Coordinates of C-alpha atoms and ligand atoms in Angstrom, one line a residue:
M1062 CA -7.9 59.0 -21.0
S1063 CA -9.4 61.9 -19.3
R1064 CA -9.7 61.2 -15.8
I1065 CA -12.1 59.3 -13.2
I1066 CA -14.7 61.8 -10.8
G1067 CA -15.5 60.1 -7.7
I1068 CA -19.6 60.6 -7.2
D1069 CA -21.1 60.0 -4.0
L1070 CA -24.5 60.7 -6.0
G1071 CA -26.5 61.3 -2.8
T1072 CA -30.3 61.3 -1.5
T1073 CA -30.4 64.9 0.1
N1074 CA -26.8 66.1 -1.3
S1075 CA -24.5 64.9 -3.8
C1076 CA -20.3 65.9 -3.6
V1077 CA -17.4 65.1 -6.1
A1078 CA -14.0 64.4 -5.2
S1079 CA -10.5 63.4 -7.0
T1080 CA -7.8 62.7 -7.0
D1081 CA -5.0 65.4 -6.5
S1082 CA -1.0 65.5 -8.7
K1083 CA -0.4 63.8 -5.4
G1084 CA -2.7 61.6 -5.7
H1085 CA -5.0 62.5 -3.1
P1086 CA -8.1 62.8 -3.7
T1087 CA -10.0 66.1 -2.6
T1088 CA -12.9 67.1 -3.0
L1089 CA -14.0 69.3 -6.1
V1090 CA -15.2 72.7 -5.6
G1091 CA -17.1 74.4 -8.6
L1092 CA -17.7 78.5 -8.9
D1093 CA -20.1 79.1 -6.2
N1094 CA -17.6 77.8 -3.9
E1095 CA -20.2 75.1 -2.5
R1096 CA -18.9 71.7 -1.2
T1097 CA -21.8 69.8 -1.6
V1098 CA -24.3 70.4 -4.3
P1099 CA -28.7 69.4 -2.8
S1100 CA -30.1 66.4 -5.1
W1101 CA -33.0 68.9 -5.7
V1102 CA -34.2 69.3 -9.4
S1103 CA -36.8 72.1 -9.9
W1104 CA -38.7 72.8 -13.0
S1105 CA -40.3 76.5 -14.3
T1106 CA -43.7 76.6 -16.0
S1107 CA -41.6 77.4 -19.3
G1108 CA -39.5 74.0 -18.4
Q1109 CA -36.1 76.2 -17.6
V1110 CA -34.6 73.6 -15.3
A1111 CA -32.7 74.4 -12.2
V1112 CA -31.0 72.2 -9.7
G1113 CA -28.7 72.1 -6.5
T1114 CA -29.5 74.7 -3.8
R1115 CA -31.8 76.8 -6.7
A1116 CA -34.0 73.8 -7.6
K1117 CA -34.1 73.2 -2.8
R1118 CA -34.8 77.5 -2.5
Q1119 CA -37.9 76.6 -4.9
A1120 CA -39.2 73.6 -2.4
V1121 CA -42.3 75.8 -1.2
T1122 CA -42.7 78.2 -4.2
N1123 CA -43.0 75.8 -6.7
A1124 CA -43.3 72.5 -4.3
S1125 CA -44.9 69.9 -7.6
A1126 CA -42.8 70.8 -9.3
T1127 CA -39.2 70.4 -7.3
V1128 CA -38.3 66.6 -7.3
Y1129 CA -36.3 65.5 -3.9
G1130 CA -35.3 62.1 -2.7
V1131 CA -35.5 60.3 -6.2
K1132 CA -33.0 57.8 -5.1
R1133 CA -35.5 56.4 -3.0
L1134 CA -37.3 56.2 -6.8
I1135 CA -33.9 55.2 -8.5
G1136 CA -35.1 51.7 -10.2
R1137 CA -37.7 51.0 -8.3
K1138 CA -41.6 49.8 -8.5
V1139 CA -44.1 51.7 -7.6
N1140 CA -46.1 49.1 -5.8
A1141 CA -42.3 48.7 -3.1
D1142 CA -43.6 50.0 0.5
D1143 CA -41.2 52.5 1.7
V1144 CA -42.4 53.9 -2.8
S1145 CA -45.8 54.2 -1.3
W1146 CA -44.3 56.1 2.1
F1147 CA -42.9 58.3 -0.2
A1148 CA -45.7 59.1 -2.3
R1149 CA -47.8 59.8 0.3
L1150 CA -45.3 62.4 2.2
A1151 CA -43.8 64.6 -1.1
P1152 CA -45.2 67.6 -2.6
F1153 CA -44.9 67.0 -6.2
R1154 CA -46.8 62.9 -7.6
I1155 CA -45.2 60.1 -7.9
V1156 CA -46.6 58.1 -10.6
A1157 CA -46.3 54.2 -12.3
A1158 CA -43.7 54.3 -15.6
P1159 CA -46.0 51.7 -18.1
N1160 CA -44.1 48.9 -16.8
G1161 CA -44.5 49.8 -12.9
D1162 CA -41.9 51.8 -12.2
A1163 CA -41.9 54.0 -10.0
W1164 CA -41.5 57.5 -12.5
V1165 CA -42.7 61.5 -11.0
R1166 CA -44.9 63.6 -12.9
V1167 CA -43.9 67.1 -13.8
H1168 CA -46.0 69.8 -15.0
G1169 CA -48.1 66.9 -16.3
Q1170 CA -45.3 65.0 -18.1
P1171 CA -44.3 62.2 -16.8
V1172 CA -40.5 61.9 -16.4
S1173 CA -37.9 58.3 -15.1
P1174 CA -35.5 58.7 -12.0
Q1175 CA -33.2 58.3 -13.9
E1176 CA -33.6 61.7 -16.0
V1177 CA -34.1 63.4 -12.7
A1178 CA -30.8 62.1 -11.5
A1179 CA -28.9 62.4 -14.6
H1180 CA -29.7 66.7 -13.9
I1181 CA -28.0 66.3 -10.4
L1182 CA -25.3 64.2 -12.4
R1183 CA -24.5 67.2 -15.4
R1184 CA -24.9 70.1 -12.5
V1185 CA -21.9 67.7 -10.4
R1186 CA -19.5 67.0 -14.1
Q1187 CA -20.1 70.3 -14.4
V1188 CA -18.8 71.6 -10.5
A1189 CA -15.9 69.0 -11.3
E1190 CA -14.9 70.7 -14.8
E1191 CA -15.2 73.8 -13.2
A1192 CA -13.1 72.3 -11.1
L1193 CA -10.6 71.4 -12.9
G1194 CA -10.4 73.3 -15.8
E1195 CA -10.9 70.2 -18.3
P1196 CA -13.7 67.6 -20.1
V1197 CA -15.0 64.9 -17.5
T1198 CA -16.5 61.5 -18.8
R1199 CA -15.5 59.0 -16.6
A1200 CA -17.6 58.8 -13.1
V1201 CA -17.0 56.1 -10.5
V1202 CA -21.1 56.5 -8.4
T1203 CA -22.0 54.9 -5.0
V1204 CA -24.9 53.3 -4.6
P1205 CA -26.0 52.3 -0.7
A1206 CA -25.2 49.2 -0.2
Y1207 CA -28.3 46.7 -0.1
F1208 CA -29.0 48.7 -3.8
D1209 CA -30.0 45.5 -6.2
D1210 CA -28.9 45.0 -9.7
A1211 CA -32.4 47.6 -11.2
Q1212 CA -31.4 50.0 -8.6
R1213 CA -27.4 49.9 -9.6
Q1214 CA -28.2 49.8 -13.7
A1215 CA -30.7 52.1 -13.1
T1216 CA -27.5 55.0 -11.9
R1217 CA -25.8 53.9 -13.9
D1218 CA -28.4 54.5 -17.1
A1219 CA -28.6 58.0 -15.4
G1220 CA -24.7 58.1 -15.6
Q1221 CA -25.1 57.9 -19.7
I1222 CA -27.9 60.2 -19.6
A1223 CA -25.8 62.8 -18.5
G1224 CA -22.9 62.4 -20.4
L1225 CA -20.7 60.3 -18.5
D1226 CA -19.6 56.6 -18.4
V1227 CA -19.8 55.2 -15.4
V1228 CA -16.9 52.6 -15.3
R1229 CA -17.8 51.2 -11.6
I1230 CA -20.4 51.3 -9.2
L1231 CA -19.4 51.3 -5.3
N1232 CA -20.8 50.7 -2.3
E1233 CA -20.9 53.9 -0.3
P1234 CA -19.6 52.4 3.1
T1235 CA -16.5 50.7 1.1
A1236 CA -16.3 54.0 -0.6
A1237 CA -16.2 55.7 2.8
A1238 CA -13.8 53.2 4.5
L1239 CA -11.5 53.1 1.8
A1240 CA -11.7 57.6 2.4
Y1241 CA -10.6 56.8 6.1
G1242 CA -7.8 54.4 5.7
A1243 CA -9.4 51.2 6.3
H1244 CA -7.9 49.1 4.9
R1245 CA -4.0 50.1 5.2
V1246 CA -4.6 50.0 9.4
G1247 CA -2.6 46.6 10.6
E1248 CA -2.5 43.5 9.9
G1249 CA -5.3 40.1 9.2
R1250 CA -9.6 40.9 9.3
R1251 CA -10.6 44.0 10.9
L1252 CA -14.2 44.4 11.5
I1253 CA -15.5 47.3 11.3
A1254 CA -19.3 49.4 11.8
V1255 CA -20.2 52.7 8.8
F1256 CA -22.8 54.8 10.7
D1257 CA -24.1 56.9 7.9
L1258 CA -26.9 59.7 9.2
G1259 CA -27.8 61.6 5.7
G1260 CA -30.3 64.2 5.6
G1261 CA -33.2 60.9 4.9
T1262 CA -32.2 58.4 5.4
F1263 CA -30.0 56.4 8.1
D1264 CA -27.5 53.0 6.8
I1265 CA -25.7 51.4 9.0
S1266 CA -22.8 48.3 7.4
I1267 CA -21.1 46.5 9.4
M1268 CA -18.0 45.2 7.2
S1269 CA -14.6 43.2 7.3
V1270 CA -11.0 44.4 5.3
E1271 CA -9.1 42.2 4.9
N1272 CA -5.9 42.3 2.6
G1273 CA -7.8 45.5 0.5
I1274 CA -10.7 43.4 0.5
F1275 CA -13.7 45.3 1.8
E1276 CA -16.9 43.1 2.4
V1277 CA -20.4 43.9 3.5
L1278 CA -22.1 41.9 6.1
A1279 CA -24.1 43.2 7.2
T1280 CA -27.0 46.0 6.2
G1281 CA -29.3 47.8 7.9
G1282 CA -31.0 51.2 8.9
D1283 CA -34.3 53.4 8.7
S1284 CA -35.0 55.2 5.2
A1285 CA -37.3 57.4 6.5
L1286 CA -34.9 59.0 9.4
G1287 CA -32.5 62.0 8.3
G1288 CA -31.2 65.5 9.5
E1289 CA -34.4 66.7 7.5
D1290 CA -36.4 65.1 10.8
W1291 CA -34.4 67.4 13.5
D1292 CA -35.4 69.7 11.1
R1293 CA -38.9 69.5 11.1
R1294 CA -39.9 69.2 14.5
M1295 CA -38.2 72.4 15.4
L1296 CA -40.5 74.0 12.2
E1297 CA -43.3 72.6 13.7
R1298 CA -42.3 74.1 17.1
I1299 CA -42.2 77.2 15.5
V1300 CA -45.2 77.1 13.8
D1301 CA -47.3 76.4 16.9
E1302 CA -45.5 79.3 18.8
V1303 CA -46.6 81.5 16.2
F1304 CA -49.6 80.4 15.6
D1305 CA -50.2 80.0 19.5
Q1306 CA -49.4 83.9 19.6
Y1307 CA -50.4 85.6 16.6
R1308 CA -53.3 83.2 15.2
V1309 CA -51.4 82.8 11.5
D1310 CA -50.9 79.7 10.7
L1311 CA -47.6 79.7 8.7
T1312 CA -48.5 76.6 6.9
G1313 CA -50.4 78.4 4.7
I1314 CA -47.6 80.9 3.8
P1315 CA -45.1 79.1 1.2
M1316 CA -42.6 82.0 1.5
A1317 CA -42.5 82.0 5.1
M1318 CA -42.5 78.3 5.0
S1319 CA -39.1 78.5 3.2
R1320 CA -37.7 80.7 5.4
L1321 CA -38.5 79.1 8.4
R1322 CA -36.9 75.4 7.2
E1323 CA -33.5 77.6 6.4
A1324 CA -33.3 78.9 9.6
C1325 CA -34.1 75.2 11.3
E1326 CA -31.5 74.1 9.4
N1327 CA -28.7 76.4 9.7
A1328 CA -29.4 76.7 13.5
K1329 CA -28.9 73.4 13.8
K1330 CA -25.8 73.5 12.7
A1331 CA -24.5 75.9 14.8
L1332 CA -26.2 74.1 17.7
S1333 CA -23.7 70.6 16.7
V1334 CA -21.3 73.5 17.6
E1335 CA -21.8 76.1 20.2
T1336 CA -24.7 75.4 23.1
E1337 CA -27.0 78.3 22.1
T1338 CA -27.7 80.2 19.4
M1339 CA -30.4 82.4 18.3
I1340 CA -33.5 82.0 15.4
Q1341 CA -34.1 85.1 13.5
L1342 CA -36.4 85.8 10.9
P1343 CA -37.8 89.3 10.8
F1344 CA -41.1 89.9 8.6
L1345 CA -41.6 86.4 8.7
A1346 CA -45.5 87.0 7.9
N1347 CA -48.3 89.8 8.8
D1348 CA -50.0 89.5 11.6
Q1349 CA -54.3 89.4 11.6
H1350 CA -54.0 93.5 11.6
G1351 CA -51.1 93.9 8.7
A1352 CA -48.8 94.5 11.3
P1353 CA -45.1 92.6 10.3
I1354 CA -44.3 89.5 12.6
N1355 CA -40.8 89.7 13.9
Y1356 CA -39.8 86.1 15.3
E1357 CA -36.8 86.5 17.0
R1358 CA -35.7 83.5 20.0
P1359 CA -33.3 82.1 21.1
V1360 CA -32.3 78.1 21.1
T1361 CA -30.2 75.7 22.9
R1362 CA -29.3 72.5 21.8
E1363 CA -31.1 70.4 24.9
Q1364 CA -33.9 72.1 24.1
I1365 CA -33.5 70.5 20.0
D1366 CA -32.5 67.1 21.9
T1367 CA -35.2 67.3 24.5
L1368 CA -37.5 67.7 21.0
T1369 CA -35.9 64.8 19.2
K1370 CA -35.4 62.7 22.1
D1371 CA -37.6 59.3 20.6
L1372 CA -35.2 60.5 16.6
L1373 CA -32.2 59.7 18.4
D1374 CA -34.1 56.5 20.3
R1375 CA -34.3 55.4 16.8
L1376 CA -31.0 55.1 16.0
E1377 CA -30.5 51.9 18.1
A1378 CA -32.9 49.4 16.8
P1379 CA -31.3 49.0 13.4
C1380 CA -28.0 49.0 14.8
R1381 CA -27.8 46.4 16.9
R1382 CA -30.0 44.1 14.0
A1383 CA -26.9 44.8 11.6
L1384 CA -24.2 43.2 14.9
A1385 CA -26.8 40.8 15.0
D1386 CA -26.9 39.8 11.4
A1387 CA -23.3 39.7 11.1
R1388 CA -23.2 37.7 14.4
L1389 CA -21.0 40.1 16.3
Q1390 CA -21.1 41.7 19.2
P1391 CA -19.4 45.3 19.6
D1392 CA -16.6 44.8 21.1
Q1393 CA -15.4 42.8 18.3
L1394 CA -15.7 45.2 16.4
E1395 CA -12.7 47.5 15.6
E1396 CA -13.7 50.9 14.4
V1397 CA -16.7 53.4 14.2
L1398 CA -17.2 55.6 10.4
L1399 CA -19.2 58.3 10.8
V1400 CA -20.6 58.9 7.3
G1401 CA -23.6 61.7 6.6
G1402 CA -24.2 65.6 7.5
M1403 CA -26.3 64.6 11.0
T1404 CA -23.6 62.3 12.5
R1405 CA -21.8 66.8 12.9
W1406 CA -24.0 66.6 15.4
P1407 CA -22.9 65.9 19.5
S1408 CA -25.9 63.4 20.7
V1409 CA -25.6 61.5 17.7
Q1410 CA -22.1 60.6 18.5
T1411 CA -23.2 60.2 21.8
V1412 CA -25.7 57.1 20.8
V1413 CA -22.9 56.0 18.5
E1414 CA -20.5 55.3 21.3
T1415 CA -22.9 53.9 24.2
I1416 CA -24.2 51.2 20.9
F1417 CA -21.0 50.5 20.3
E1418 CA -19.3 51.2 23.2
K1419 CA -16.0 53.1 21.9
K1420 CA -15.8 56.5 20.4
P1421 CA -16.5 57.1 16.4
S1422 CA -13.9 57.6 13.9
K1423 CA -14.3 61.6 12.9
G1424 CA -11.6 62.1 11.1
A1425 CA -12.7 62.9 7.9
N1426 CA -15.6 65.1 6.8
P1427 CA -18.9 63.0 7.2
D1428 CA -20.8 65.0 4.2
E1429 CA -17.3 64.4 1.4
V1430 CA -16.2 61.1 3.0
V1431 CA -18.4 58.8 0.2
A1432 CA -16.8 61.3 -2.6
L1433 CA -13.5 61.1 -1.4
G1434 CA -13.5 57.1 -1.6
A1435 CA -14.7 56.7 -4.7
A1436 CA -12.3 59.8 -6.1
H1437 CA -9.7 57.1 -3.9
Y1438 CA -11.4 53.9 -6.0
A1439 CA -11.7 56.2 -9.4
G1440 CA -7.6 56.6 -8.9
I1441 CA -6.8 52.4 -7.5
L1442 CA -8.5 51.7 -11.6
A1443 CA -6.9 54.7 -13.5
G1444 CA -3.8 53.1 -12.0
D1445 CA -2.5 55.8 -10.2
S1446 CA -2.6 53.4 -7.2
N1447 CA -2.9 50.1 -6.4
D1448 CA -3.4 50.6 -2.6
A1449 CA -6.7 48.1 -2.4
A1450 CA -7.8 45.3 -4.4
L1451 CA -11.6 45.5 -4.3
L1452 CA -13.8 42.7 -5.5
D1453 CA -17.1 43.8 -7.0
V1454 CA -19.3 41.4 -5.0
T1455 CA -23.5 40.1 -5.6
P1456 CA -25.3 42.4 -3.6
H1457 CA -28.0 40.7 -2.8
D1458 CA -29.3 36.6 -2.8
I1459 CA -30.9 35.0 -6.0
G1460 CA -32.5 31.7 -6.5
I1461 CA -35.3 30.1 -7.6
K1462 CA -38.7 30.2 -6.4
V1463 CA -40.1 27.1 -4.7
G1464 CA -43.5 26.5 -3.9
D1465 CA -46.4 29.2 -3.1
S1466 CA -43.9 31.6 -1.8
G1467 CA -40.3 30.2 -0.8
F1468 CA -37.1 31.2 -1.9
A1469 CA -33.9 28.7 -2.5
V1470 CA -31.1 30.6 -2.0
V1471 CA -28.7 29.4 -5.2
M1472 CA -25.7 32.3 -5.3
P1473 CA -25.8 33.6 -1.7
R1474 CA -25.5 37.0 -1.4
N1475 CA -21.7 39.1 -1.3
S1476 CA -20.2 35.8 -3.4
M1477 CA -16.7 37.3 -5.1
L1478 CA -17.6 38.4 -8.8
P1479 CA -17.0 36.0 -11.0
V1480 CA -19.4 33.4 -9.3
R1481 CA -20.8 30.1 -10.6
A1482 CA -22.9 28.1 -8.1
R1483 CA -24.8 24.8 -8.9
R1484 CA -28.1 23.4 -7.3
L1485 CA -30.1 20.1 -8.2
F1486 CA -33.6 19.8 -8.4
A1487 CA -36.5 17.1 -8.7
T1488 CA -39.6 17.3 -10.3
T1489 CA -41.9 16.8 -7.2
T1490 CA -45.6 15.4 -9.4
E1491 CA -46.4 12.1 -11.6
N1492 CA -45.6 12.5 -14.8
Q1493 CA -44.2 16.1 -14.6
K1494 CA -44.1 17.4 -18.2
F1495 CA -41.3 20.3 -18.0
V1496 CA -40.5 23.3 -15.4
S1497 CA -40.8 26.7 -15.1
I1498 CA -38.1 27.9 -12.6
E1499 CA -38.2 31.7 -11.1
L1500 CA -35.3 33.3 -10.7
Y1501 CA -35.6 36.2 -8.5
Q1502 CA -32.7 38.8 -6.5
G1503 CA -33.5 39.5 -3.1
D1504 CA -32.4 38.8 0.8
A1505 CA -36.2 38.2 2.2
T1506 CA -37.1 34.7 2.5
D1507 CA -40.8 35.1 1.1
V1508 CA -40.4 35.3 -3.0
T1509 CA -43.0 37.7 -3.2
K1510 CA -40.6 40.5 -1.8
N1511 CA -37.6 39.7 -3.3
R1512 CA -37.4 40.8 -7.2
K1513 CA -38.3 39.4 -10.1
L1514 CA -35.2 38.6 -12.8
G1515 CA -36.9 35.8 -15.1
Q1516 CA -37.7 32.4 -15.7
V1517 CA -35.8 29.3 -17.7
V1518 CA -38.4 27.1 -18.7
L1519 CA -37.7 22.8 -19.1
D1520 CA -39.9 21.0 -21.7
D1521 CA -40.5 17.5 -22.8
L1522 CA -38.9 16.0 -19.6
P1523 CA -39.2 12.3 -19.5
P1524 CA -42.0 10.8 -17.9
G1525 CA -41.9 8.8 -14.2
P1526 CA -42.4 9.1 -10.2
P1527 CA -42.3 12.3 -8.9
G1528 CA -38.5 13.1 -7.6
S1529 CA -37.5 10.8 -10.8
T1530 CA -36.3 13.4 -13.3
R1531 CA -33.6 15.4 -11.4
V1532 CA -32.6 19.3 -12.7
E1533 CA -29.3 20.3 -12.4
L1534 CA -29.4 24.5 -12.4
V1535 CA -25.8 26.3 -12.9
M1536 CA -26.1 30.1 -12.6
T1537 CA -22.8 32.5 -13.3
V1538 CA -22.5 36.4 -12.5
D1539 CA -20.0 37.9 -15.0
V1540 CA -17.8 40.9 -13.7
E1541 CA -20.6 43.0 -15.1
S1542 CA -23.4 41.2 -13.3
I1543 CA -24.8 39.8 -16.2
L1544 CA -26.6 37.2 -15.5
S1545 CA -26.5 33.4 -16.7
V1546 CA -28.5 30.7 -16.0
T1547 CA -28.4 26.8 -17.1
A1548 CA -30.8 24.2 -16.6
R1549 CA -30.4 20.6 -17.6
E1550 CA -31.9 17.8 -17.3
L1551 CA -29.6 15.2 -16.4
R1552 CA -30.9 11.8 -18.0
T1553 CA -31.3 13.4 -20.8
G1554 CA -29.0 16.4 -21.7
R1555 CA -31.7 18.8 -22.4
E1556 CA -31.0 22.0 -21.7
A1557 CA -32.7 25.7 -21.7
S1558 CA -30.6 29.0 -20.2
V1559 CA -31.2 32.4 -20.5
T1560 CA -28.7 35.6 -19.6
I1561 CA -30.0 38.2 -17.8
R1562 CA -28.7 42.1 -18.2
P1563 CA -28.9 43.9 -15.3
S1564 CA -32.1 46.5 -16.5
G1565 CA -32.4 49.7 -14.2
G1566 CA -36.3 49.7 -15.9
L1567 CA -35.5 52.1 -19.2
S1568 CA -34.0 50.5 -23.2
Q1569 CA -31.0 51.4 -24.2
R1570 CA -33.2 53.0 -26.8
E1571 CA -35.0 54.7 -24.6
I1572 CA -31.6 56.4 -23.1
V1573 CA -30.8 57.5 -26.4
E1574 CA -34.0 58.9 -26.7
I1575 CA -33.8 61.4 -23.4
I1576 CA -30.7 62.6 -25.1
N1577 CA -31.1 63.4 -27.5
R1578 CA -34.0 65.6 -26.5
R1579 CA -32.3 66.9 -23.9
R1580 CA -29.7 68.0 -26.6
Q1581 CA -32.5 69.9 -29.0
E1582 CA -34.1 71.8 -25.4
N1583 CA -30.7 73.0 -24.9
S1584 CA -29.7 74.0 -28.7
H1585 CA -32.9 76.0 -27.7
V1586 CA -32.6 77.6 -24.4
G1587 CA -28.6 77.8 -24.3
G1588 CA -28.8 74.9 -21.2
L1589 CA -25.4 73.2 -20.7
P1590 CA -23.2 73.4 -23.1
M1591 CA -22.9 69.5 -25.1
Q1592 CA -20.8 67.9 -27.5
G1593 CA -21.5 65.7 -30.5
G1594 CA -24.8 65.2 -32.3
T1595 CA -27.3 62.5 -33.1
V1596 CA -26.5 59.5 -30.9
R1597 CA -27.4 56.5 -32.7
V1598 CA -28.4 53.8 -31.2
T1599 CA -26.0 50.8 -32.2
T1600 CA -26.4 47.8 -29.9
R1601 CA -30.3 46.8 -28.4
E1602 CA -29.8 45.7 -24.9
H1603 CA -33.0 44.7 -23.6
A1604 CA -33.9 42.4 -20.3
I1605 CA -35.3 39.1 -21.3
S1606 CA -37.3 39.9 -17.9
K1607 CA -39.7 42.0 -18.5
P1608 CA -41.8 43.8 -16.0
D1609 CA -44.4 41.3 -15.0
D1610 CA -47.8 42.6 -15.6
D1611 CA -48.7 41.7 -12.2
E1612 CA -46.3 44.2 -11.3
K1613 CA -48.1 46.7 -12.8
K1614 CA -50.5 49.5 -11.0
Ligands
AMP2596 P1 -25.6 64.8 3.9 O1 -26.7 63.9 3.3 O2 -25.1 63.6 3.8 O3 -25.4 65.8 3.2 O4 -26.5 65.5 5.4 C1 -27.1 66.0 5.5 C2 -27.6 66.3 6.6 O5 -26.1 66.8 7.1 C3 -28.3 67.5 7.1 O6 -29.5 67.1 7.6 C4 -28.1 68.6 7.8 O7 -28.5 69.5 8.3 C5 -27.1 68.0 8.4 N1 -26.2 68.9 8.1 C6 -24.8 68.7 7.9 N2 -24.2 69.7 8.3 C7 -24.3 69.7 9.6 C8 -24.1 69.7 11.3 N3 -22.3 70.6 10.7 N4 -24.9 70.3 12.0 C9 -26.1 69.3 12.2 N5 -26.3 68.5 11.3 C10 -25.4 68.7 9.9

């Protein structure tokens, strides 16, 4: 069996790790010597695909065909609130697939987020193969704790398209906690917070660790806050300065904007260790007389902090809310773990210390810690270590619709898999002939904000007054996250059932078609080598619950 690698498929950057010969997780570095791969994919007009740093460089010059933040779209409907928000900001087009899923349109062609993510995973896999000198086919891939089953399955599907068997999906905060060794310290139940500020998103998770079992107690965050906001503030300031001094609008000059963006991010990184640095951009553009504008200015950490005070302030409320959801006070937490490159910024660390009333732990490299945790877990799965017994849990409440928009939870989130839950319901009208039970997953009390999974209809009910007919609902979720639901009328024993496999939006046939298409393209353009011939569909998997028509746009 080939080894299992650990992959952090991030919103802005991705990272891959594996255990070394002594069983220690280490970050894998490919031939280009980069420790992380920017999660960017760019298509030239001739169809050539660039991934990572090469794609990110095209962000301004080839903006409409350069896709980033695909993690925000994977397994999502186009009309979800934060997808609409992202669609308004993104310079590339986000469109509705026939089933209402959010896809991107590149050079006029619709592309699923699974395919975009697969390009990133394929690149990450290549990095791993370069570093290890052997083929890699199996991976543990991390996702945010709040990802629902569809988002998790879509991530698995992306792995399959990239030629990877995703042996396990792992929650990011759990991976981080594993990498920090949170399960090895002390006895009894320990409470920790994982504070994750990356390039584009902020996630806070409150967790408990006991006997090697990690449980996510509460999650929160801000999906529109990350290190890029700091960069953008600096960039906007320079654009204004240049305009005031030279009457030249840099926003209309893609090459200048691209250089500026990179210079601001680099200055920010320098300022996380120094208190002052220099931004130097010779020949940034031409002034109105055709003379070159050579931008050169010192910048201090204090100036950036003043410019971004409101961004720092936005970190507090989600932390307080997550603590309240977990019914905990800051002093009950033993440790706060820092994850995400932006937690290197000193003022971010100060804010964390103020909120949680303790110095955060900085033992690990925040950009790599999630991948290292995934590699650690891969080592456990491969039998190299029996360090922690991680149990899988249901990520969200599963229940049924009651009334117009109520949600009755049958199986609470964080139930350890496999799990079985049972609940009794009664008819509500006189001589009710049938019950139609709509199944949903999510944490909102308003069912319309949750994801519909499917429905069970039980008909030919015996006549009687309201409440006379009782229906028992039994739900089970197995270790593969497959949900089975049976509804049984207690007097006659009539029953109806449904089995719901997680669906990421693509059917198995569609996934195989993408794989075959990619193989044909690769044989023409000389892309990444892949082994084997055409893949055939051997099993046809599909979700019992097809996306609703009313979810289509
Ligand atoms: P991640 O998504 O975890 O890779 O985090 C990426 C974000 O972290 C980007 O906005 C980076 O600019 C930021 N970042 C990386 N290194 C540093 C650093 N040394 N100081 C400040 N921000 C950093």
